[in-house]
N, CA, C and O atoms as a DFTB+ gen file, in Angstrom:
348 C
 N C O
     1  1       0.874      -1.120       0.057
     2  2       0.104       0.121       0.144
     3  2       0.877       1.092       0.207
     4  3       1.830       1.021       0.982
     5  1       0.640       2.463      -0.731
     6  2       1.268       3.527      -1.002
     7  2       0.457       4.647      -0.041
     8  3      -0.704       5.046      -0.135
     9  1       1.404       4.963       0.815
    10  2       0.470       6.065       1.458
    11  2       1.017       7.514       1.156
    12  3       2.232       7.711       1.139
    13  1       0.301       8.312       0.969
    14  2       0.591       9.870       0.543
    15  2      -0.036      10.890       1.160
    16  3      -1.254      10.781       1.300
    17  1       0.459      11.772       1.526
    18  2       0.026      12.877       2.503
    19  2      -0.414      13.877       1.644
    20  3       0.409      14.509       0.982
    21  1      -1.771      14.134       1.558
    22  2      -2.480      15.343       0.891
    23  2      -2.625      16.558       1.684
    24  3      -3.444      17.352       1.221
    25  1      -2.074      16.884       2.699
    26  2      -1.805      17.987       3.356
    27  2      -0.347      18.321       3.461
    28  3      -0.018      19.254       4.194
    29  1       0.556      17.644       2.795
    30  2       2.139      18.033       2.791
    31  2       2.040      19.289       1.805
    32  3       1.062      19.587       1.119
    33  1       3.353      20.007       1.888
    34  2       3.346      21.148       0.804
    35  2       4.071      20.290      -0.413
    36  3       4.075      20.913      -1.474
    37  1       4.650      19.055      -0.462
    38  2       5.193      18.207      -1.757
    39  2       3.874      17.946      -2.448
    40  3       2.833      17.729      -1.828
    41  1       3.967      17.978      -3.714
    42  2       2.882      17.664      -4.482
    43  2       2.809      16.076      -4.320
    44  3       3.722      15.363      -3.905
    45  1       1.677      15.713      -4.685
    46  2       1.159      14.281      -4.763
    47  2       2.270      13.774      -5.897
    48  3       3.325      13.280      -5.498
    49  1       2.028      13.899      -7.189
    50  2       3.059      13.335      -8.103
    51  2       4.392      13.241      -7.315
    52  3       4.894      12.132      -7.131
    53  1       4.899      14.206      -6.911
    54  2       6.625      14.134      -6.410
    55  2       6.421      13.221      -5.223
    56  3       7.417      12.536      -4.992
    57  1       5.482      13.041      -4.475
    58  2       5.657      12.019      -3.372
    59  2       5.459      10.675      -3.789
    60  3       6.109       9.788      -3.236
    61  1       4.548      10.373      -4.802
    62  2       4.289       9.388      -5.828
    63  2       5.523       8.920      -6.439
    64  3       5.598       7.692      -6.488
    65  1       6.647       9.646      -6.984
    66  2       7.758       9.637      -7.714
    67  2       8.596       9.167      -6.739
    68  3       9.194       8.139      -7.057
    69  1       8.823       9.609      -5.638
    70  2       9.781       9.309      -4.560
    71  2       9.530       7.756      -3.949
    72  3      10.423       6.967      -3.638
    73  1       8.583       7.610      -3.890
    74  2       8.032       6.296      -3.525
    75  2       8.586       5.213      -4.429
    76  3       9.169       4.242      -3.947
    77  1       8.372       5.399      -6.025
    78  2       8.657       4.585      -6.740
    79  2      10.023       4.844      -7.154
    80  3      10.546       3.890      -7.731
    81  1      10.720       5.852      -7.017
    82  2      12.316       5.977      -6.958
    83  2      12.726       5.173      -5.892
    84  3      13.725       4.481      -6.089
    85  1      12.159       5.112      -4.780
    86  2      12.673       4.095      -3.438
    87  2      12.694       2.958      -3.955
    88  3      13.768       2.357      -3.959
    89  1      11.813       2.499      -4.390
    90  2      11.221       0.835      -4.732
    91  2      12.448       0.520      -5.913
    92  3      12.921      -0.615      -5.957
    93  1      12.911       1.533      -6.820
    94  2      13.802       0.955      -7.945
    95  2      15.175       0.828      -7.377
    96  3      16.041      -0.002      -7.654
    97  1      15.209       2.260      -6.146
    98  2      16.917       2.001      -5.702
    99  2      17.027       0.641      -4.538
   100  3      18.176       0.334      -4.222
   101  1      15.866      -0.175      -3.898
   102  2      15.848      -1.139      -3.024
   103  2      16.060      -2.079      -3.992
   104  3      16.823      -2.939      -3.550
   105  1      15.675      -2.329      -5.282
   106  2      15.755      -3.490      -6.215
   107  2      13.939      -4.048      -5.839
   108  3      13.712      -5.166      -6.303
   109  1      13.311      -3.709      -5.450
   110  2      11.853      -4.106      -5.356
   111  2      11.140      -4.108      -6.696
   112  3      10.229      -4.866      -7.030
   113  1      11.806      -2.953      -7.545
   114  2      11.689      -2.824      -8.904
   115  2      12.647      -2.888      -9.924
   116  3      12.784      -1.877     -10.613
   117  1      13.452      -4.031     -10.201
   118  2      14.617      -4.071     -10.736
   119  2      14.740      -3.755     -12.128
   120  3      13.681      -3.656     -12.749
   121  1      15.855      -3.571     -12.769
   122  2      16.358      -2.907     -14.001
   123  2      15.579      -4.220     -14.820
   124  3      15.760      -5.388     -14.477
   125  1      14.651      -3.798     -16.000
   126  2      14.300      -4.290     -16.774
   127  2      12.591      -4.816     -16.434
   128  3      11.778      -5.279     -17.234
   129  1      12.475      -4.622     -15.375
   130  2      11.139      -5.145     -14.949
   131  2       9.865      -3.964     -15.233
   132  3      10.108      -2.765     -15.095
   133  1       8.873      -4.323     -15.528
   134  2       8.146      -3.200     -15.626
   135  2       7.493      -2.372     -14.455
   136  3       7.345      -2.981     -13.396
   137  1       7.084      -1.060     -14.515
   138  2       6.253      -0.770     -13.093
   139  2       4.969      -1.000     -13.218
   140  3       4.369      -1.425     -14.205
   141  1       4.528      -0.679     -12.088
   142  2       2.708      -1.337     -12.072
   143  2       2.229      -0.450     -12.836
   144  3       2.645       0.708     -12.823
   145  1       1.193      -0.909     -13.687
   146  2       0.203      -0.266     -14.546
   147  2      -0.390       0.761     -13.867
   148  3      -0.451       0.517     -12.662
   149  1      -1.005       2.172     -14.289
   150  2      -1.750       3.041     -13.594
   151  2      -2.814       2.549     -12.927
   152  3      -3.123       3.267     -11.976
   153  1      -3.566       1.489     -13.083
   154  2      -4.511       1.093     -12.687
   155  2      -4.092       0.195     -11.237
   156  3      -4.699       0.183     -10.166
   157  1      -2.909      -0.493     -11.601
   158  2      -2.548      -1.161     -10.160
   159  2      -1.742      -0.006      -9.500
   160  3      -1.508      -0.441      -8.372
   161  1      -1.160       1.306      -9.604
   162  2      -0.829       2.116      -8.896
   163  2      -1.951       2.900      -8.103
   164  3      -1.779       3.398      -6.990
   165  1      -3.093       2.937      -8.815
   166  2      -4.075       3.946      -8.235
   167  2      -4.898       2.792      -7.253
   168  3      -5.475       3.274      -6.278
   169  1      -4.973       1.591      -7.408
   170  2      -5.118       0.517      -6.321
   171  2      -4.255       0.284      -5.040
   172  3      -4.606      -0.177      -3.954
   173  1      -2.946       0.756      -5.488
   174  2      -2.201       0.514      -4.322
   175  2      -2.434       2.001      -3.303
   176  3      -2.339       2.075      -2.078
   177  1      -2.685       2.838      -4.058
   178  2      -2.795       4.340      -3.053
   179  2      -4.259       4.381      -2.592
   180  3      -4.709       5.375      -2.022
   181  1      -4.992       3.296      -2.844
   182  2      -6.543       3.199      -2.402
   183  2      -7.605       4.236      -3.335
   184  3      -8.646       4.783      -2.969
   185  1      -7.043       4.267      -4.425
   186  2      -7.604       5.450      -5.088
   187  2      -7.753       6.842      -4.899
   188  3      -8.612       7.536      -5.442
   189  1      -6.905       7.214      -4.127
   190  2      -6.641       8.856      -3.626
   191  2      -5.896       9.512      -4.565
   192  3      -5.672      10.695      -4.308
   193  1      -5.331       8.956      -5.850
   194  2      -4.524       9.996      -6.765
   195  2      -5.357       9.724      -8.141
   196  3      -5.996       8.676      -8.228
   197  1      -5.357      10.521      -9.058
   198  2      -6.039      10.548     -10.172
   199  2      -4.884       9.966     -11.076
   200  3      -3.703       9.926     -10.730
   201  1      -5.393       9.514     -12.303
   202  2      -4.643       8.846     -13.263
   203  2      -3.346       9.925     -13.536
   204  3      -2.151       9.647     -13.437
   205  1      -3.913      11.169     -13.890
   206  2      -3.010      12.419     -14.000
   207  2      -1.923      12.254     -12.987
   208  3      -0.768      11.894     -13.218
   209  1      -2.272      12.460     -12.224
   210  2      -1.181      12.205     -10.743
   211  2      -0.056      11.198     -11.048
   212  3       1.153      11.385     -10.906
   213  1      -0.645      10.161     -11.468
   214  2       0.172       8.731     -11.727
   215  2       1.270       9.016     -12.809
   216  3       2.463       8.712     -12.835
   217  1       0.388       9.779     -13.794
   218  2       1.174      10.009     -15.014
   219  2       2.451      10.851     -14.773
   220  3       3.597      10.482     -15.029
   221  1       2.068      12.077     -14.225
   222  2       2.936      12.772     -13.870
   223  2       4.230      12.747     -13.014
   224  3       5.269      13.406     -13.018
   225  1       3.659      11.543     -12.154
   226  2       4.888      10.766     -11.204
   227  2       6.147      10.283     -12.208
   228  3       7.294      10.729     -12.202
   229  1       5.546       9.159     -13.134
   230  2       5.710       8.619     -13.888
   231  2       6.692       9.691     -15.268
   232  3       7.792       9.332     -15.690
   233  1       6.163      10.630     -15.617
   234  2       7.165      11.747     -16.332
   235  2       8.452      12.210     -15.466
   236  3       9.535      12.506     -15.972
   237  1       8.232      12.221     -14.411
   238  2       9.266      12.974     -13.304
   239  2      10.527      11.742     -13.342
   240  3      11.717      12.052     -13.395
   241  1      10.056      10.357     -13.306
   242  2      11.139       9.191     -13.336
   243  2      11.577       9.247     -14.813
   244  3      12.730       9.128     -15.227
   245  1      10.546       9.431     -15.478
   246  2      11.335       9.188     -17.289
   247  2      12.194      10.284     -17.663
   248  3      13.005      10.126     -18.576
   249  1      12.082      11.531     -16.964
   250  2      13.055      12.781     -16.961
   251  2      14.268      12.476     -16.489
   252  3      15.269      12.913     -17.057
   253  1      14.350      11.719     -15.435
   254  2      15.619      11.674     -14.568
   255  2      16.176      10.493     -15.328
   256  3      17.323      10.150     -15.044
   257  1      15.471       9.783     -16.316
   258  2      16.264       8.659     -16.956
   259  2      16.352       7.231     -16.597
   260  3      16.937       6.306     -17.161
   261  1      15.523       7.274     -15.356
   262  2      15.157       6.010     -14.532
   263  2      14.376       5.168     -15.416
   264  3      14.751       3.999     -15.509
   265  1      13.143       5.613     -16.228
   266  2      12.333       4.409     -16.527
   267  2      11.904       5.056     -18.114
   268  3      11.878       6.275     -18.283
   269  1      11.592       4.125     -19.187
   270  2      11.038       4.270     -20.474
   271  2       9.597       3.748     -20.787
   272  3       9.520       2.519     -20.805
   273  1       8.859       4.185     -20.947
   274  2       7.526       3.516     -21.482
   275  2       7.991       3.027     -23.163
   276  3       8.643       3.728     -23.937
   277  1       7.492       1.748     -23.419
   278  2       7.143       1.000     -24.313
   279  2       5.972       0.645     -24.914
   280  3       5.243      -0.226     -24.438
   281  1       5.677       1.351     -26.104
   282  2       4.163       1.279     -26.709
   283  2       3.785      -0.052     -26.743
   284  3       4.386      -0.938     -27.351
   285  1       2.503      -0.216     -25.898
   286  2       1.707      -1.545     -25.744
   287  2       2.211      -2.448     -24.898
   288  3       1.898      -3.634     -24.997
   289  1       3.198      -1.924     -23.802
   290  2       3.823      -2.899     -23.201
   291  2       3.961      -2.546     -21.781
   292  3       3.851      -3.329     -20.838
   293  1       4.235      -1.175     -21.718
   294  2       4.046      -0.641     -20.133
   295  2       5.475       0.160     -20.146
   296  3       6.137       0.269     -21.178
   297  1       5.871       0.699     -18.909
   298  2       6.748       1.921     -18.451
   299  2       8.009       0.489     -17.762
   300  3       7.829      -0.481     -17.026
   301  1       8.878       0.887     -18.274
   302  2      10.022      -0.125     -17.669
   303  2      11.277       0.643     -16.937
   304  3      11.507       1.818     -17.223
   305  1      11.906       0.086     -16.188
   306  2      12.908       0.423     -15.519
   307  2      14.223       0.189     -16.337
   308  3      14.567      -0.936     -16.700
   309  1      15.021       1.464     -16.633
   310  2      16.086       1.357     -17.552
   311  2      17.506       1.427     -16.716
   312  3      18.583       0.950     -17.074
   313  1      17.159       2.296     -15.263
   314  2      18.631       2.637     -14.873
   315  2      18.418       3.056     -13.398
   316  3      17.457       3.752     -13.067
   317  1      19.282       2.640     -12.589
   318  2      19.184       3.102     -10.962
   319  2      19.478       4.275     -10.709
   320  3      20.392       4.863     -11.287
   321  1      18.686       4.835      -9.733
   322  2      18.665       6.317      -9.615
   323  2      19.879       6.289      -8.398
   324  3      20.060       5.517      -7.456
   325  1      20.687       7.612      -8.917
   326  2      21.880       8.022      -8.187
   327  2      21.726       7.777      -6.518
   328  3      20.665       8.057      -5.961
   329  1      22.550       7.387      -5.985
   330  2      22.711       7.633      -4.489
   331  2      22.195       8.561      -3.780
   332  3      22.801       9.609      -4.004
   333  1      21.190       8.722      -2.869
   334  2      20.783      10.015      -2.196
   335  2      22.088      10.633      -1.634
   336  3      22.939       9.864      -1.185
   337  1      22.341      12.213      -1.626
   338  2      23.462      12.660      -1.327
   339  2      23.513      12.701       0.187
   340  3      22.520      13.155       0.756
   341  1      24.401      12.342       0.814
   342  2      24.814      12.135       2.222
   343  2      24.807      13.616       2.886
   344  3      24.988      14.518       2.069
   345  1      24.652      13.958       4.055
   346  2      24.726      15.266       4.383
   347  2      25.767      14.981       5.661
   348  3      26.173      15.919       6.347
């Protein structure tokens, strides 16, 4: 189950992108594996986010070069995210 905070200052799509990025980093969604579909992600969030929010989150990951869409197949992980900066 994905839990997002509607009252947070961080937009919902950014929160969702962060959750998916963490899953990729931890190997829960390895390189070459398909991301959950929009309807699967919608179900995982308990229906609290729109498909547009999900699409925006995936666009963030695509812009970072982590995922790539394949027509008729879905969105696949193509790279690991950089390690978070240590403070």
